[in-house]
Short mmCIF file of C-alpha atoms and ligand atoms in Angstrom, two decimals:
data_model
loop_
_atom_site.label_atom_id
_atom_site.label_comp_id
_atom_site.label_asym_id
_atom_site.label_seq_id
_atom_site.Cartn_x
_atom_site.Cartn_y
_atom_site.Cartn_z
CA MET A 1 206.19 58.28 79.89
CA ASP A 2 209.42 58.53 82.01
CA THR A 3 209.07 56.49 85.10
CA GLY A 4 212.02 58.26 86.78
CA LEU A 5 213.59 54.84 87.36
CA THR A 6 216.82 53.51 85.95
CA VAL A 7 218.28 50.26 85.38
CA THR A 8 222.04 49.25 85.20
CA HIS A 9 223.32 48.22 81.75
CA PRO A 10 224.54 44.76 82.18
CA LEU A 11 227.63 45.44 80.11
CA THR A 12 228.69 48.88 80.53
CA GLY A 13 227.31 49.60 84.06
CA GLU A 14 225.70 52.75 82.73
CA GLU A 15 222.21 53.92 84.42
CA VAL A 16 219.75 53.68 81.64
CA PRO A 17 216.20 55.34 82.01
CA VAL A 18 213.15 53.38 82.20
CA TRP A 19 210.17 54.40 79.84
CA VAL A 20 206.68 52.99 79.53
CA ALA A 21 205.30 53.05 76.13
CA ASN A 22 202.06 52.14 74.48
CA TYR A 23 203.32 49.65 72.03
CA VAL A 24 203.46 45.91 72.49
CA LEU A 25 205.93 43.38 70.98
CA MET A 26 204.39 39.95 71.07
CA SER A 27 207.72 38.13 71.42
CA TYR A 28 208.44 40.03 74.72
CA GLY A 29 205.13 39.74 76.43
CA SER A 30 205.13 41.71 79.46
CA GLY A 31 208.96 41.91 79.69
CA ALA A 32 210.98 44.99 79.36
CA VAL A 33 212.61 45.73 75.97
CA MET A 34 216.14 47.33 75.82
CA ALA A 35 215.67 50.08 73.24
CA VAL A 36 218.55 50.62 70.70
CA PRO A 37 217.25 53.71 68.80
CA ALA A 38 220.25 54.00 66.44
CA HIS A 39 219.40 50.49 65.11
CA ASP A 40 215.61 50.10 65.35
CA GLU A 41 213.18 52.26 63.46
CA ARG A 42 210.53 52.29 66.17
CA ASP A 43 213.02 53.06 68.89
CA TYR A 44 214.47 55.70 66.71
CA GLU A 45 211.24 57.48 66.39
CA PHE A 46 210.56 57.04 70.11
CA ALA A 47 213.84 58.70 71.00
CA VAL A 48 213.44 61.59 68.38
CA LYS A 49 209.96 62.21 69.91
CA TYR A 50 211.15 62.25 73.46
CA ASP A 51 214.63 63.68 72.95
CA LEU A 52 216.50 60.70 74.23
CA PRO A 53 220.17 60.15 73.24
CA ILE A 54 220.64 58.10 70.09
CA LYS A 55 224.07 56.24 70.17
CA GLN A 56 225.37 54.61 67.04
CA VAL A 57 226.85 51.11 68.06
CA ILE A 58 226.90 49.46 64.62
CA ASN A 59 228.98 50.63 61.72
CA THR A 60 227.25 51.83 58.66
CA PRO A 61 228.58 51.73 55.08
CA GLU A 62 230.28 54.77 53.65
CA GLY A 63 227.87 57.65 52.88
CA TYR A 64 224.89 55.84 54.36
CA PHE A 65 223.39 58.66 56.39
CA ASP A 66 223.94 61.07 53.46
CA GLU A 67 221.99 58.88 50.99
CA LEU A 68 219.23 58.42 53.57
CA LYS A 69 218.99 62.26 54.16
CA ALA A 70 219.01 63.03 50.37
CA ASP A 71 216.31 60.45 49.86
CA ALA A 72 214.05 61.87 52.43
CA LYS A 73 214.66 65.46 51.06
CA ALA A 74 213.88 64.19 47.48
CA ASN A 75 210.58 62.55 48.73
CA ASP A 76 209.76 65.31 51.18
CA SER A 77 209.52 62.60 53.88
CA GLU A 78 210.70 62.25 57.53
CA VAL A 79 214.22 60.81 57.84
CA ASN A 80 214.59 57.70 59.96
CA LEU A 81 218.39 57.20 60.55
CA ALA A 82 218.10 53.86 62.28
CA TYR A 83 220.58 51.48 60.58
CA THR A 84 219.09 47.97 61.04
CA GLU A 85 221.49 45.88 59.06
CA ARG A 86 224.30 43.60 60.62
CA ASN A 87 227.78 45.20 60.63
CA THR A 88 230.76 45.53 62.88
CA LEU A 89 230.39 47.25 66.19
CA VAL A 90 231.44 50.85 67.15
CA ASN A 91 231.33 52.87 70.30
CA SER A 92 231.17 49.65 72.19
CA GLY A 93 234.43 49.61 74.19
CA GLU A 94 235.93 46.17 74.15
CA PHE A 95 233.57 44.93 71.52
CA ASP A 96 234.52 47.47 68.92
CA GLY A 97 235.28 45.85 65.51
CA LEU A 98 233.59 42.57 66.21
CA ASP A 99 230.95 41.35 63.56
CA PHE A 100 227.59 40.25 64.58
CA GLU A 101 228.55 36.52 65.26
CA GLN A 102 231.67 37.50 67.24
CA ALA A 103 229.88 40.14 69.29
CA PHE A 104 227.20 37.61 70.04
CA GLU A 105 229.65 35.14 71.52
CA ALA A 106 231.72 37.82 73.30
CA MET A 107 228.86 39.39 75.05
CA LEU A 108 227.42 35.81 75.94
CA ALA A 109 230.90 35.03 77.39
CA LYS A 110 230.57 38.32 79.60
CA LEU A 111 227.07 37.83 80.86
CA GLU A 112 226.83 34.09 81.10
CA PRO A 113 228.98 33.69 84.25
CA LYS A 114 227.05 36.59 86.01
CA GLU A 115 223.83 34.51 85.04
CA LEU A 116 222.48 37.68 83.15
CA ALA A 117 222.16 35.74 79.81
CA LYS A 118 221.80 32.37 78.44
CA LYS A 119 222.17 31.03 74.84
CA LYS A 120 218.73 29.78 73.61
CA ILE A 121 217.38 28.81 70.13
CA GLN A 122 213.74 30.09 69.73
CA TYR A 123 211.42 28.30 67.30
CA ARG A 124 208.16 29.54 65.81
CA LEU A 125 207.31 26.08 64.53
CA ARG A 126 209.15 23.00 65.40
CA ASP A 127 208.05 19.52 65.12
CA TRP A 128 204.47 19.86 63.60
CA GLY A 129 202.24 17.09 64.82
CA VAL A 130 199.61 17.10 62.24
CA SER A 131 197.84 13.84 62.74
CA ARG A 132 194.51 13.49 64.47
CA GLN A 133 192.64 10.37 65.62
CA ARG A 134 189.25 11.22 63.99
CA TYR A 135 187.29 10.71 60.85
CA TRP A 136 187.01 14.15 59.34
CA GLY A 137 190.03 15.66 57.62
CA CYS A 138 192.29 14.67 54.84
CA PRO A 139 193.50 11.07 54.95
CA ILE A 140 197.16 10.55 55.40
CA PRO A 141 198.18 8.53 52.52
CA MET A 142 200.32 6.03 54.27
CA ILE A 143 200.11 2.19 54.57
CA ASN A 144 201.31 0.37 57.66
CA CYS A 145 203.02 -2.86 56.90
CA GLU A 146 204.46 -5.52 59.30
CA HIS A 147 207.40 -6.10 57.10
CA CYS A 148 208.10 -2.75 55.42
CA GLY A 149 207.16 -0.23 58.03
CA THR A 150 205.23 2.87 56.91
CA VAL A 151 204.79 2.94 53.22
CA PRO A 152 203.40 5.86 51.08
CA VAL A 153 200.33 4.96 49.03
CA GLU A 154 201.35 4.67 45.22
CA GLU A 155 200.81 7.79 43.21
CA GLN A 156 198.33 6.21 40.96
CA ASP A 157 196.05 5.25 43.90
CA LEU A 158 195.89 8.78 45.06
CA PRO A 159 193.76 10.33 46.41
CA VAL A 160 192.79 8.21 49.35
CA VAL A 161 189.20 8.84 49.67
CA LEU A 162 187.30 8.68 53.07
CA PRO A 163 184.34 6.39 53.35
CA THR A 164 181.14 8.29 53.54
CA ASP A 165 178.92 5.75 55.41
CA VAL A 166 180.60 6.53 58.70
CA VAL A 167 178.47 6.76 61.90
CA PRO A 168 180.67 8.25 64.68
CA ASP A 169 179.77 6.45 68.07
CA GLY A 170 181.91 8.99 70.26
CA ARG A 171 184.34 6.11 70.79
CA GLY A 172 187.66 6.99 69.14
CA ASN A 173 188.36 7.14 65.47
CA PRO A 174 185.43 5.44 63.60
CA LEU A 175 187.68 4.66 60.51
CA LYS A 176 189.50 2.15 62.81
CA ASN A 177 186.05 0.14 62.58
CA ILE A 178 185.79 0.01 58.95
CA PRO A 179 187.62 -2.94 57.65
CA GLU A 180 187.10 -2.02 53.96
CA PHE A 181 188.98 1.25 54.63
CA VAL A 182 191.60 -0.23 56.88
CA ASN A 183 192.47 -3.52 55.13
CA THR A 184 194.55 -3.13 52.09
CA THR A 185 197.87 -4.60 50.65
CA CYS A 186 201.35 -3.31 51.03
CA PRO A 187 202.51 -1.52 47.76
CA LYS A 188 206.14 -2.73 48.45
CA CYS A 189 205.73 -6.41 49.33
CA GLY A 190 202.08 -7.16 48.52
CA ASN A 191 201.30 -8.58 51.79
CA PRO A 192 198.06 -7.60 53.83
CA ALA A 193 198.75 -4.41 55.63
CA GLU A 194 196.67 -1.66 57.26
CA ARG A 195 195.83 1.82 55.89
CA GLU A 196 196.72 4.77 58.31
CA THR A 197 193.50 5.68 60.01
CA ASP A 198 194.69 9.23 61.42
CA THR A 199 193.72 12.19 59.33
CA PHE A 200 195.46 15.62 58.94
CA ASP A 201 194.49 18.32 61.27
CA THR A 202 192.72 21.50 60.20
CA PHE A 203 196.06 23.38 59.94
CA VAL A 204 196.88 21.31 56.78
CA GLU A 205 193.44 22.19 55.22
CA SER A 206 193.55 25.93 55.92
CA SER A 207 197.03 26.10 54.37
CA TRP A 208 195.35 25.41 51.06
CA TYR A 209 192.56 27.93 51.23
CA TYR A 210 194.21 29.97 48.66
CA ALA A 211 193.95 27.12 46.18
CA ARG A 212 190.21 26.91 46.66
CA PHE A 213 189.72 30.63 46.09
CA CYS A 214 191.70 30.38 42.79
ZN1 ZN B 1 205.21 -4.56 52.93
#
């Protein structure tokens, strides 16, 4: 639905119409999306349906559109002319001819002083804290030695098996109170050392479901 509102394009100063639509992009949450119908398949379909202008701003390889149209004709399917690959810019004024990286930096340089943009790296998963202070879960096969630090359990001693006679008393990790489990020797220097009592969290286990089903 066309809201009748417009916003100002931060680079060109053009007035751009604001539409509301019934699809959601998780990464945007409740924010506004700048549609680029020539280079996004959904935006392309939206623009065609509502008769909005489709302006190509990324160059396509020679004959790209002809091939797409021929394919669509051969398969009797709808043609989606959105070009979603990276290439040099066209119809973009001062940014024409720049490749993806160059255009990224050039636009950032324009927008940053106006406080309209900020360079940011987004992570889906960064450091992954997989240890838990509890009994259940896969033991982390590490030994903490006063002299050598954290030492992996030798391969022939794997797997580290949890004791089965544990009675959780609701106070912390019960593994800590089982000397037969905790006390061991360092595989590197042979001195007394302590077994890691944290266990892996459920993400680790659920990452291996496929193996169980096999
Ligand atoms: Zn050691």
